[in-house]
Coordinates of N, CA and C in Angstrom, one line a residue:
M1 N 117.9 79.5 77.2 CA 116.5 79.6 76.8 C 115.7 79.6 78.1
L2 N 114.7 80.4 78.1 CA 113.8 80.5 79.2 C 112.4 79.9 78.9
Y3 N 111.9 79.0 79.7 CA 110.6 78.5 79.5 C 109.7 79.1 80.6
T4 N 109.1 80.2 80.2 CA 108.3 80.9 81.2 C 107.2 81.7 80.4
P5 N 106.0 81.9 81.0 CA 105.0 82.7 80.4 C 105.3 84.2 80.6
V6 N 106.3 84.5 81.4 CA 106.6 85.9 81.7 C 107.3 86.6 80.5
A7 N 106.9 87.8 80.2 CA 107.5 88.5 79.0 C 109.0 88.8 79.3
V8 N 109.7 88.8 78.2 CA 111.2 89.1 78.3 C 111.4 90.5 79.0
E9 N 110.5 91.4 78.7 CA 110.6 92.7 79.2 C 110.5 92.7 80.7
D10 N 109.7 91.8 81.3 CA 109.6 91.7 82.7 C 110.8 91.1 83.4
I11 N 111.4 90.2 82.7 CA 112.6 89.5 83.2 C 113.8 90.4 83.1
F12 N 114.0 91.0 81.9 CA 115.1 91.9 81.7 C 114.6 93.3 81.6
A13 N 114.3 93.9 82.7 CA 113.6 95.2 82.7 C 114.4 96.4 82.2
T14 N 115.7 96.2 81.8 CA 116.5 97.3 81.3 C 116.4 97.5 79.8
I15 N 115.5 96.8 79.2 CA 115.3 97.0 77.7 C 114.6 98.3 77.5
P16 N 115.3 99.3 76.9 CA 114.7 100.6 76.8 C 113.5 100.7 75.9
D17 N 113.2 99.8 75.0 CA 112.1 99.9 74.1 C 110.8 99.4 74.7
A18 N 110.9 98.8 75.9 CA 109.7 98.2 76.5 C 108.6 99.2 76.8
Q19 N 109.0 100.5 77.0 CA 108.0 101.5 77.4 C 107.0 101.8 76.2
A20 N 107.4 101.4 75.0 CA 106.6 101.7 73.8 C 105.5 100.7 73.7
L21 N 105.5 99.7 74.5 CA 104.4 98.7 74.4 C 103.2 99.0 75.4
S22 N 102.0 98.7 74.9 CA 100.9 98.9 75.8 C 100.0 97.6 75.7
E23 N 99.4 97.4 76.8 CA 98.5 96.2 76.9 C 97.1 96.6 76.3
R24 N 96.6 95.7 75.5 CA 95.2 95.9 75.0 C 94.5 94.6 74.8
W25 N 93.2 94.6 75.1 CA 92.4 93.4 74.9 C 91.9 93.4 73.4
V26 N 92.3 92.4 72.7 CA 91.9 92.2 71.3 C 91.1 90.9 71.1
H27 N 89.8 91.0 70.8 CA 88.9 89.9 70.6 C 89.0 89.0 71.9
G28 N 89.0 89.6 73.0 CA 88.9 88.9 74.3 C 90.2 88.3 74.7
R29 N 91.3 88.6 74.1 CA 92.6 88.1 74.5 C 93.6 89.3 74.8
L30 N 94.4 89.1 75.8 CA 95.4 90.2 76.2 C 96.5 90.2 75.2
C31 N 96.9 91.3 74.7 CA 98.0 91.5 73.8 C 98.9 92.6 74.1
L32 N 100.1 92.6 73.7 CA 101.0 93.7 73.8 C 101.0 94.4 72.4
V33 N 100.8 95.7 72.4 CA 100.6 96.4 71.1 C 101.6 97.5 71.1
R34 N 102.2 97.7 69.9 CA 103.1 98.8 69.7 C 102.6 99.6 68.5
L35 N 102.8 100.9 68.5 CA 102.4 101.7 67.3 C 103.5 101.6 66.3
G36 N 103.1 101.2 65.1 CA 104.1 101.0 64.0 C 104.5 102.4 63.4
K37 N 105.4 102.3 62.5 CA 105.9 103.5 61.8 C 104.8 104.3 61.1
D38 N 103.8 103.5 60.7 CA 102.7 104.1 60.0 C 101.6 104.7 60.9
G39 N 101.8 104.5 62.2 CA 100.9 105.0 63.2 C 99.8 104.1 63.6
M40 N 99.8 102.9 62.9 CA 98.7 101.9 63.2 C 99.2 101.0 64.4
P41 N 98.3 100.6 65.3 CA 98.6 99.7 66.4 C 98.9 98.3 65.8
R42 N 100.1 97.8 66.1 CA 100.5 96.5 65.6 C 100.7 95.5 66.8
L43 N 100.3 94.3 66.6 CA 100.5 93.2 67.6 C 102.0 92.9 67.8
E44 N 102.4 93.0 69.0 CA 103.8 92.6 69.3 C 103.8 91.2 70.0
R45 N 102.9 91.0 70.9 CA 102.9 89.7 71.6 C 101.5 89.4 72.1
L46 N 101.1 88.1 72.0 CA 99.9 87.6 72.5 C 100.2 86.9 73.8
I47 N 99.3 87.2 74.8 CA 99.5 86.6 76.1 C 98.3 85.7 76.4
S48 N 98.5 84.4 76.2 CA 97.3 83.5 76.4 C 97.9 82.1 76.8
T49 N 97.0 81.4 77.6 CA 97.3 80.1 78.0 C 96.7 79.0 77.1
D50 N 95.9 79.5 76.1 CA 95.2 78.6 75.2 C 96.1 78.4 73.9
P51 N 96.6 77.3 73.6 CA 97.5 77.1 72.5 C 96.8 77.4 71.1
D52 N 95.5 77.2 71.1 CA 94.7 77.5 69.8 C 94.8 79.0 69.5
D53 N 94.9 79.8 70.5 CA 95.0 81.3 70.2 C 96.2 81.6 69.3
Y54 N 97.3 80.9 69.5 CA 98.5 81.2 68.7 C 98.4 80.7 67.3
L55 N 97.4 79.9 67.0 CA 97.2 79.4 65.6 C 96.3 80.3 64.8
D56 N 95.6 81.2 65.5 CA 94.7 82.2 64.9 C 95.4 83.2 64.1
P57 N 95.2 83.3 62.8 CA 95.9 84.3 61.9 C 95.7 85.7 62.4
A58 N 94.7 86.0 63.1 CA 94.5 87.4 63.6 C 95.5 87.8 64.6
F59 N 96.2 86.8 65.2 CA 97.2 87.1 66.2 C 98.6 86.9 65.8
Q60 N 98.8 87.0 64.5 CA 100.2 86.9 64.0 C 101.0 88.1 64.4
P61 N 102.3 88.0 64.6 CA 103.1 89.2 65.0 C 103.0 90.2 63.9
N62 N 103.0 91.5 64.3 CA 102.9 92.6 63.4 C 101.6 92.8 62.7
A63 N 100.6 92.0 63.1 CA 99.2 92.2 62.5 C 98.6 93.5 63.1
I64 N 97.9 94.2 62.3 CA 97.2 95.4 62.7 C 96.0 95.0 63.6
V65 N 95.9 95.6 64.8 CA 94.8 95.3 65.7 C 93.9 96.5 65.8
W66 N 92.6 96.1 65.9 CA 91.5 97.1 65.8 C 90.8 97.2 67.2
G67 N 90.9 96.2 68.0 CA 90.2 96.2 69.3 C 89.4 95.1 69.6

């Protein structure tokens, strides 16, 4: 188990699916977003140092992000 704020994709850079992710600011927070099968941008990962951000339902994994 790794206790680090660094994304797994940065630590294990050989993951082939990592290129499909893009960084996007959503409601003032940095997120990693991936296009879903339906073509909608979906939240893959929230990057934040504020623990309250992770409790916000808008930042649940696989949530559709609008910007």
